[in-house]
């Protein structure tokens, strides 16, 4: 029964207020408990960090060492190539190629020339006396060119440029120039591949004091339809005016 002055809505309202008050106290108590637990954990972590600082440092150092070791494995430089082994290997391949197909390709011969030249350059760098012997590896490279002619295989620009560059680097300038002349003769339709060699030979002979040969190559360059750069013009034209 309702007391005087109360309505039917007052009782539920009081119950709601009571429930809200209870809920507020419950939440507050839970927050206090959580703070106490977090404080205890932080305290324990502090004790652990203080007691295990040395162990943590040691673990960090170990990880760093492992990382460095891994990087050394990843970035370990490759072993230096051995031109002699590469030559022997390619000769074996060419032998198998000849057995299976009856002949060797121009590409195989070009690779063989390259292998001979690299081996010769390695011997020269090592002051190996074999580099100065008769029938050295540059001579062997030339013998490959002879073999191509004997088999009626036309050498291409790769063949000639490899040989020319090999003899130029070996300070055999006249042999290199003879090959340059032969290349122009045999590959008349591919002179553009040799354009840079005109200027190389002009500079080489001029440096050696053979101005006459440098001027001849300069004239050949113009005759063959190639325009020398300003450096070459400035090098040769003053000599022509003095004549």
PDB file of C-alpha atoms in Angstrom:
ATOM      1  CA  UNK A   1       0.000   0.000   0.000  1.00  0.00           C
ATOM      2  CA  UNK A   2       1.227   3.431  -0.827  1.00  0.00           C
ATOM      3  CA  UNK A   3       2.031   5.865   1.946  1.00  0.00           C
ATOM      4  CA  UNK A   4       0.614   9.325   1.867  1.00  0.00           C
ATOM      5  CA  UNK A   5       2.357  11.539  -0.667  1.00  0.00           C
ATOM      6  CA  UNK A   6       3.932   8.631  -2.627  1.00  0.00           C
ATOM      7  CA  UNK A   7       3.150   7.773  -6.160  1.00  0.00           C
ATOM      8  CA  UNK A   8       3.493   4.485  -7.961  1.00  0.00           C
ATOM      9  CA  UNK A   9       6.594   5.798  -9.762  1.00  0.00           C
ATOM     10  CA  UNK A  10       8.581   6.629  -6.619  1.00  0.00           C
ATOM     11  CA  UNK A  11       9.431   3.057  -5.593  1.00  0.00           C
ATOM     12  CA  UNK A  12      11.054   1.947  -8.875  1.00  0.00           C
ATOM     13  CA  UNK A  13      12.984   5.219  -8.963  1.00  0.00           C
ATOM     14  CA  UNK A  14      14.428   4.547  -5.491  1.00  0.00           C
ATOM     15  CA  UNK A  15      15.380   1.056  -6.532  1.00  0.00           C
ATOM     16  CA  UNK A  16      17.209   2.411  -9.571  1.00  0.00           C
ATOM     17  CA  UNK A  17      19.129   4.870  -7.424  1.00  0.00           C
ATOM     18  CA  UNK A  18      20.089   2.098  -5.029  1.00  0.00           C
ATOM     19  CA  UNK A  19      21.316  -0.093  -7.894  1.00  0.00           C
ATOM     20  CA  UNK A  20      23.392   2.753  -9.392  1.00  0.00           C
ATOM     21  CA  UNK A  21      24.972   3.445  -6.019  1.00  0.00           C
ATOM     22  CA  UNK A  22      25.850  -0.229  -5.599  1.00  0.00           C
ATOM     23  CA  UNK A  23      27.314  -0.428  -9.104  1.00  0.00           C
ATOM     24  CA  UNK A  24      29.440   2.686  -8.524  1.00  0.00           C
ATOM     25  CA  UNK A  25      30.900   1.218  -5.317  1.00  0.00           C
ATOM     26  CA  UNK A  26      31.612  -2.106  -7.086  1.00  0.00           C
ATOM     27  CA  UNK A  27      33.433  -0.437  -9.973  1.00  0.00           C
ATOM     28  CA  UNK A  28      35.418   1.763  -7.603  1.00  0.00           C
ATOM     29  CA  UNK A  29      36.518  -1.233  -5.574  1.00  0.00           C
ATOM     30  CA  UNK A  30      37.558  -3.083  -8.754  1.00  0.00           C
ATOM     31  CA  UNK A  31      39.652  -0.118  -9.891  1.00  0.00           C
ATOM     32  CA  UNK A  32      41.408   0.082  -6.532  1.00  0.00           C
ATOM     33  CA  UNK A  33      42.173  -3.631  -6.669  1.00  0.00           C
ATOM     34  CA  UNK A  34      43.518  -3.332 -10.208  1.00  0.00           C
ATOM     35  CA  UNK A  35      45.792  -0.453  -9.212  1.00  0.00           C
ATOM     36  CA  UNK A  36      47.124  -2.465  -6.292  1.00  0.00           C
ATOM     37  CA  UNK A  37      47.829  -5.453  -8.563  1.00  0.00           C
ATOM     38  CA  UNK A  38      49.578  -3.284 -11.191  1.00  0.00           C
ATOM     39  CA  UNK A  39      51.698  -1.699  -8.487  1.00  0.00           C
ATOM     40  CA  UNK A  40      52.738  -5.108  -7.260  1.00  0.00           C
ATOM     41  CA  UNK A  41      53.641  -6.217 -10.800  1.00  0.00           C
ATOM     42  CA  UNK A  42      55.724  -3.074 -11.403  1.00  0.00           C
ATOM     43  CA  UNK A  43      57.496  -3.639  -8.115  1.00  0.00           C
ATOM     44  CA  UNK A  44      58.269  -7.228  -9.065  1.00  0.00           C
ATOM     45  CA  UNK A  45      59.455  -6.157 -12.521  1.00  0.00           C
ATOM     46  CA  UNK A  46      61.717  -3.573 -10.914  1.00  0.00           C
ATOM     47  CA  UNK A  47      63.235  -6.223  -8.695  1.00  0.00           C
ATOM     48  CA  UNK A  48      63.651  -8.552 -11.674  1.00  0.00           C
ATOM     49  CA  UNK A  49      65.230  -5.860 -13.843  1.00  0.00           C
ATOM     50  CA  UNK A  50      67.627  -4.895 -11.080  1.00  0.00           C
ATOM     51  CA  UNK A  51      68.546  -8.463 -10.311  1.00  0.00           C
ATOM     52  CA  UNK A  52      68.722  -9.539 -14.001  1.00  0.00           C
ATOM     53  CA  UNK A  53      70.313  -6.460 -15.586  1.00  0.00           C
ATOM     54  CA  UNK A  54      73.550  -8.257 -16.303  1.00  0.00           C
ATOM     55  CA  UNK A  55      71.688 -11.170 -17.893  1.00  0.00           C
ATOM     56  CA  UNK A  56      69.691  -8.779 -20.097  1.00  0.00           C
ATOM     57  CA  UNK A  57      72.865  -7.055 -21.243  1.00  0.00           C
ATOM     58  CA  UNK A  58      74.481 -10.393 -22.011  1.00  0.00           C
ATOM     59  CA  UNK A  59      71.442 -11.511 -24.028  1.00  0.00           C
ATOM     60  CA  UNK A  60      71.539  -8.264 -26.017  1.00  0.00           C
ATOM     61  CA  UNK A  61      75.244  -8.770 -26.761  1.00  0.00           C
ATOM     62  CA  UNK A  62      74.591 -12.335 -27.864  1.00  0.00           C
ATOM     63  CA  UNK A  63      71.860 -11.185 -30.264  1.00  0.00           C
ATOM     64  CA  UNK A  64      74.230  -8.595 -31.703  1.00  0.00           C
ATOM     65  CA  UNK A  65      76.933 -11.212 -32.211  1.00  0.00           C
ATOM     66  CA  UNK A  66      74.454 -13.514 -33.938  1.00  0.00           C
ATOM     67  CA  UNK A  67      73.353 -10.675 -36.222  1.00  0.00           C
ATOM     68  CA  UNK A  68      76.936  -9.846 -37.190  1.00  0.00           C
ATOM     69  CA  UNK A  69      77.722 -13.489 -37.867  1.00  0.00           C
ATOM     70  CA  UNK A  70      74.650 -13.749 -40.072  1.00  0.00           C
ATOM     71  CA  UNK A  71      75.627 -10.632 -42.013  1.00  0.00           C
ATOM     72  CA  UNK A  72      79.127 -12.001 -42.547  1.00  0.00           C
ATOM     73  CA  UNK A  73      77.656 -15.168 -44.003  1.00  0.00           C
ATOM     74  CA  UNK A  74      75.271 -13.242 -46.257  1.00  0.00           C
ATOM     75  CA  UNK A  75      77.846 -10.745 -47.516  1.00  0.00           C
ATOM     76  CA  UNK A  76      80.821 -13.086 -47.686  1.00  0.00           C
ATOM     77  CA  UNK A  77      82.705 -12.227 -50.909  1.00  0.00           C
ATOM     78  CA  UNK A  78      82.733 -14.802 -53.660  1.00  0.00           C
ATOM     79  CA  UNK A  79      85.890 -16.706 -54.395  1.00  0.00           C
ATOM     80  CA  UNK A  80      88.111 -15.185 -57.064  1.00  0.00           C
ATOM     81  CA  UNK A  81      87.633 -16.727 -60.481  1.00  0.00           C
ATOM     82  CA  UNK A  82      90.393 -18.986 -61.755  1.00  0.00           C
ATOM     83  CA  UNK A  83      90.923 -18.254 -65.495  1.00  0.00           C
ATOM     84  CA  UNK A  84      92.900 -21.470 -65.992  1.00  0.00           C
ATOM     85  CA  UNK A  85      90.102 -23.634 -64.615  1.00  0.00           C
ATOM     86  CA  UNK A  86      87.551 -21.705 -66.656  1.00  0.00           C
ATOM     87  CA  UNK A  87      89.612 -22.283 -69.808  1.00  0.00           C
ATOM     88  CA  UNK A  88      89.910 -26.018 -69.155  1.00  0.00           C
ATOM     89  CA  UNK A  89      86.199 -26.231 -68.426  1.00  0.00           C
ATOM     90  CA  UNK A  90      85.258 -24.440 -71.649  1.00  0.00           C
ATOM     91  CA  UNK A  91      87.600 -26.614 -73.696  1.00  0.00           C
ATOM     92  CA  UNK A  92      85.829 -29.659 -72.279  1.00  0.00           C
ATOM     93  CA  UNK A  93      82.461 -28.165 -73.198  1.00  0.00           C
ATOM     94  CA  UNK A  94      83.630 -27.478 -76.755  1.00  0.00           C
ATOM     95  CA  UNK A  95      84.878 -31.029 -77.069  1.00  0.00           C
ATOM     96  CA  UNK A  96      81.477 -32.370 -76.027  1.00  0.00           C
ATOM     97  CA  UNK A  97      79.788 -29.891 -78.372  1.00  0.00           C
ATOM     98  CA  UNK A  98      81.899 -31.127 -81.276  1.00  0.00           C
ATOM     99  CA  UNK A  99      81.208 -34.764 -80.436  1.00  0.00           C
ATOM    100  CA  UNK A 100      77.447 -34.269 -80.244  1.00  0.00           C
ATOM    101  CA  UNK A 101      76.911 -31.827 -83.129  1.00  0.00           C
ATOM    102  CA  UNK A 102      79.960 -32.321 -85.332  1.00  0.00           C
ATOM    103  CA  UNK A 103      81.069 -28.679 -85.068  1.00  0.00           C
ATOM    104  CA  UNK A 104      81.408 -25.725 -82.734  1.00  0.00           C
ATOM    105  CA  UNK A 105      79.488 -22.467 -82.857  1.00  0.00           C
ATOM    106  CA  UNK A 106      81.000 -19.014 -83.345  1.00  0.00           C
ATOM    107  CA  UNK A 107      79.793 -18.146 -79.848  1.00  0.00           C
ATOM    108  CA  UNK A 108      81.832 -21.029 -78.418  1.00  0.00           C
ATOM    109  CA  UNK A 109      84.932 -19.870 -80.273  1.00  0.00           C
ATOM    110  CA  UNK A 110      84.424 -16.302 -79.053  1.00  0.00           C
ATOM    111  CA  UNK A 111      84.174 -17.549 -75.491  1.00  0.00           C
ATOM    112  CA  UNK A 112      87.349 -19.575 -75.966  1.00  0.00           C
ATOM    113  CA  UNK A 113      89.188 -16.463 -77.174  1.00  0.00           C
ATOM    114  CA  UNK A 114      87.963 -14.584 -74.123  1.00  0.00           C
ATOM    115  CA  UNK A 115      89.197 -17.371 -71.805  1.00  0.00           C
ATOM    116  CA  UNK A 116      92.673 -17.366 -73.366  1.00  0.00           C
ATOM    117  CA  UNK A 117      92.934 -13.579 -73.049  1.00  0.00           C
ATOM    118  CA  UNK A 118      91.840 -13.541 -69.412  1.00  0.00           C
ATOM    119  CA  UNK A 119      94.322 -16.258 -68.514  1.00  0.00           C
ATOM    120  CA  UNK A 120      97.110 -14.331 -70.241  1.00  0.00           C
ATOM    121  CA  UNK A 121      96.168 -11.141 -68.384  1.00  0.00           C
ATOM    122  CA  UNK A 122      96.199 -13.038 -65.085  1.00  0.00           C
ATOM    123  CA  UNK A 123      99.657 -14.425 -65.835  1.00  0.00           C
ATOM    124  CA  UNK A 124     100.888 -10.967 -66.806  1.00  0.00           C
ATOM    125  CA  UNK A 125      99.549  -9.484 -63.573  1.00  0.00           C
ATOM    126  CA  UNK A 126     101.252 -12.242 -61.571  1.00  0.00           C
ATOM    127  CA  UNK A 127     104.568 -11.708 -63.400  1.00  0.00           C
ATOM    128  CA  UNK A 128     104.286 -15.266 -64.646  1.00  0.00           C
ATOM    129  CA  UNK A 129     107.074 -15.944 -67.157  1.00  0.00           C
ATOM    130  CA  UNK A 130     104.675 -17.986 -69.294  1.00  0.00           C
ATOM    131  CA  UNK A 131     103.129 -14.699 -70.442  1.00  0.00           C
ATOM    132  CA  UNK A 132     106.322 -13.959 -72.397  1.00  0.00           C
ATOM    133  CA  UNK A 133     106.903 -17.435 -73.794  1.00  0.00           C
ATOM    134  CA  UNK A 134     106.295 -18.389 -77.397  1.00  0.00           C
ATOM    135  CA  UNK A 135     102.797 -19.724 -78.022  1.00  0.00           C
ATOM    136  CA  UNK A 136     101.482 -17.983 -74.937  1.00  0.00           C
ATOM    137  CA  UNK A 137      97.781 -17.576 -74.376  1.00  0.00           C
ATOM    138  CA  UNK A 138      97.498 -14.498 -76.617  1.00  0.00           C
ATOM    139  CA  UNK A 139      99.023 -16.597 -79.400  1.00  0.00           C
ATOM    140  CA  UNK A 140      96.512 -19.316 -78.586  1.00  0.00           C
ATOM    141  CA  UNK A 141      93.706 -16.766 -78.877  1.00  0.00           C
ATOM    142  CA  UNK A 142      95.009 -15.823 -82.335  1.00  0.00           C
ATOM    143  CA  UNK A 143      95.103 -19.498 -83.293  1.00  0.00           C
ATOM    144  CA  UNK A 144      91.365 -19.639 -82.625  1.00  0.00           C
ATOM    145  CA  UNK A 145      90.870 -16.856 -85.192  1.00  0.00           C
ATOM    146  CA  UNK A 146      92.931 -18.892 -87.664  1.00  0.00           C
ATOM    147  CA  UNK A 147      90.748 -21.927 -86.940  1.00  0.00           C
ATOM    148  CA  UNK A 148      87.645 -19.890 -87.740  1.00  0.00           C
ATOM    149  CA  UNK A 149      89.076 -18.896 -91.114  1.00  0.00           C
ATOM    150  CA  UNK A 150      90.070 -22.488 -91.866  1.00  0.00           C
ATOM    151  CA  UNK A 151      86.496 -23.612 -91.203  1.00  0.00           C
ATOM    152  CA  UNK A 152      85.050 -20.764 -93.303  1.00  0.00           C
ATOM    153  CA  UNK A 153      83.364 -19.262 -90.243  1.00  0.00           C
ATOM    154  CA  UNK A 154      83.269 -15.473 -90.481  1.00  0.00           C
ATOM    155  CA  UNK A 155      84.444 -13.817 -87.252  1.00  0.00           C
ATOM    156  CA  UNK A 156      82.074 -11.159 -85.972  1.00  0.00           C
ATOM    157  CA  UNK A 157      82.681  -7.863 -84.164  1.00  0.00           C
ATOM    158  CA  UNK A 158      82.824  -9.702 -80.802  1.00  0.00           C
ATOM    159  CA  UNK A 159      85.682 -11.855 -82.079  1.00  0.00           C
ATOM    160  CA  UNK A 160      87.750  -8.944 -83.317  1.00  0.00           C
ATOM    161  CA  UNK A 161      87.055  -6.501 -80.500  1.00  0.00           C
ATOM    162  CA  UNK A 162      88.068  -9.116 -77.905  1.00  0.00           C
ATOM    163  CA  UNK A 163      91.367  -9.765 -79.683  1.00  0.00           C
ATOM    164  CA  UNK A 164      92.083  -6.101 -80.390  1.00  0.00           C
ATOM    165  CA  UNK A 165      91.436  -5.105 -76.798  1.00  0.00           C
ATOM    166  CA  UNK A 166      93.541  -8.016 -75.541  1.00  0.00           C
ATOM    167  CA  UNK A 167      96.578  -7.007 -77.605  1.00  0.00           C
ATOM    168  CA  UNK A 168      96.165  -3.318 -76.747  1.00  0.00           C
ATOM    169  CA  UNK A 169      96.152  -4.124 -73.033  1.00  0.00           C
ATOM    170  CA  UNK A 170      99.234  -6.294 -73.542  1.00  0.00           C
ATOM    171  CA  UNK A 171     101.059  -3.340 -75.152  1.00  0.00           C
ATOM    172  CA  UNK A 172     101.187  -5.097 -78.517  1.00  0.00           C
ATOM    173  CA  UNK A 173      99.832  -2.116 -80.392  1.00  0.00           C
ATOM    174  CA  UNK A 174     100.895  -3.093 -83.916  1.00  0.00           C
ATOM    175  CA  UNK A 175      99.287  -6.539 -83.651  1.00  0.00           C
ATOM    176  CA  UNK A 176      96.145  -4.895 -82.321  1.00  0.00           C
ATOM    177  CA  UNK A 177      96.092  -2.429 -85.222  1.00  0.00           C
ATOM    178  CA  UNK A 178      96.623  -5.233 -87.783  1.00  0.00           C
ATOM    179  CA  UNK A 179      93.545  -6.923 -86.360  1.00  0.00           C
ATOM    180  CA  UNK A 180      91.651  -3.640 -86.538  1.00  0.00           C
ATOM    181  CA  UNK A 181      92.512  -3.368 -90.219  1.00  0.00           C
ATOM    182  CA  UNK A 182      91.459  -7.000 -90.796  1.00  0.00           C
ATOM    183  CA  UNK A 183      88.184  -6.444 -88.932  1.00  0.00           C
ATOM    184  CA  UNK A 184      87.307  -3.491 -91.152  1.00  0.00           C
ATOM    185  CA  UNK A 185      88.082  -5.594 -94.220  1.00  0.00           C
ATOM    186  CA  UNK A 186      86.042  -8.649 -93.192  1.00  0.00           C
ATOM    187  CA  UNK A 187      83.128  -6.771 -91.600  1.00  0.00           C
ATOM    188  CA  UNK A 188      82.673  -3.861 -94.001  1.00  0.00           C
ATOM    189  CA  UNK A 189      78.994  -3.587 -93.154  1.00  0.00           C
ATOM    190  CA  UNK A 190      79.618  -3.379 -89.418  1.00  0.00           C
ATOM    191  CA  UNK A 191      82.102  -0.530 -89.202  1.00  0.00           C
ATOM    192  CA  UNK A 192      79.942   1.260 -86.636  1.00  0.00           C
ATOM    193  CA  UNK A 193      81.033  -1.343 -84.075  1.00  0.00           C
ATOM    194  CA  UNK A 194      84.643  -0.209 -84.494  1.00  0.00           C
ATOM    195  CA  UNK A 195      84.089   3.551 -84.430  1.00  0.00           C
ATOM    196  CA  UNK A 196      85.484   3.980 -80.913  1.00  0.00           C
ATOM    197  CA  UNK A 197      88.658   2.104 -81.896  1.00  0.00           C
ATOM    198  CA  UNK A 198      89.746   4.798 -84.362  1.00  0.00           C
ATOM    199  CA  UNK A 199      90.120   7.292 -81.542  1.00  0.00           C
ATOM    200  CA  UNK A 200      91.690   4.719 -79.220  1.00  0.00           C
ATOM    201  CA  UNK A 201      94.415   3.962 -81.764  1.00  0.00           C
ATOM    202  CA  UNK A 202      94.966   7.647 -82.539  1.00  0.00           C
ATOM    203  CA  UNK A 203      95.568   8.301 -78.849  1.00  0.00           C
ATOM    204  CA  UNK A 204      97.710   5.176 -78.425  1.00  0.00           C
ATOM    205  CA  UNK A 205     100.061   5.960 -81.307  1.00  0.00           C
ATOM    206  CA  UNK A 206     100.219   9.651 -80.489  1.00  0.00           C
ATOM    207  CA  UNK A 207     101.158   8.783 -76.914  1.00  0.00           C
ATOM    208  CA  UNK A 208     103.944   6.531 -78.187  1.00  0.00           C
ATOM    209  CA  UNK A 209     105.244   9.386 -80.349  1.00  0.00           C
ATOM    210  CA  UNK A 210     104.169   7.867 -83.654  1.00  0.00           C
ATOM    211  CA  UNK A 211     102.346  10.973 -84.861  1.00  0.00           C
ATOM    212  CA  UNK A 212     102.478   9.878 -88.486  1.00  0.00           C
ATOM    213  CA  UNK A 213     100.522   6.683 -87.731  1.00  0.00           C
ATOM    214  CA  UNK A 214      98.050   8.647 -85.602  1.00  0.00           C
ATOM    215  CA  UNK A 215      97.431  11.052 -88.483  1.00  0.00           C
ATOM    216  CA  UNK A 216      96.916   8.179 -90.930  1.00  0.00           C
ATOM    217  CA  UNK A 217      94.258   6.628 -88.679  1.00  0.00           C
ATOM    218  CA  UNK A 218      92.681  10.075 -88.345  1.00  0.00           C
ATOM    219  CA  UNK A 219      92.402  10.335 -92.144  1.00  0.00           C
ATOM    220  CA  UNK A 220      90.989   6.805 -92.330  1.00  0.00           C
ATOM    221  CA  UNK A 221      88.399   7.750 -89.752  1.00  0.00           C
ATOM    222  CA  UNK A 222      87.210  10.706 -91.817  1.00  0.00           C
ATOM    223  CA  UNK A 223      87.298   8.637 -95.007  1.00  0.00           C
ATOM    224  CA  UNK A 224      85.121   5.946 -93.425  1.00  0.00           C
ATOM    225  CA  UNK A 225      82.510   8.554 -92.530  1.00  0.00           C
ATOM    226  CA  UNK A 226      83.115   9.006 -88.815  1.00  0.00           C
ATOM    227  CA  UNK A 227      83.450  12.352 -87.074  1.00  0.00           C
ATOM    228  CA  UNK A 228      86.210  12.570 -84.456  1.00  0.00           C
ATOM    229  CA  UNK A 229      85.446  14.389 -81.225  1.00  0.00           C
ATOM    230  CA  UNK A 230      86.989  17.734 -80.333  1.00  0.00           C
ATOM    231  CA  UNK A 231      89.749  16.139 -78.278  1.00  0.00           C
ATOM    232  CA  UNK A 232      91.045  14.209 -81.293  1.00  0.00           C
ATOM    233  CA  UNK A 233      90.737  17.202 -83.623  1.00  0.00           C
ATOM    234  CA  UNK A 234      92.712  19.401 -81.244  1.00  0.00           C
ATOM    235  CA  UNK A 235      95.349  16.685 -80.975  1.00  0.00           C
ATOM    236  CA  UNK A 236      95.855  16.119 -84.722  1.00  0.00           C
ATOM    237  CA  UNK A 237      95.028  19.368 -86.527  1.00  0.00           C
ATOM    238  CA  UNK A 238      97.978  21.389 -85.111  1.00  0.00           C
ATOM    239  CA  UNK A 239     100.373  18.783 -86.533  1.00  0.00           C
ATOM    240  CA  UNK A 240      98.706  18.996 -89.946  1.00  0.00           C
ATOM    241  CA  UNK A 241      99.069  22.795 -90.015  1.00  0.00           C
ATOM    242  CA  UNK A 242     102.777  22.549 -89.271  1.00  0.00           C
ATOM    243  CA  UNK A 243     103.364  20.328 -92.289  1.00  0.00           C
TER     244      UNK A 243
END
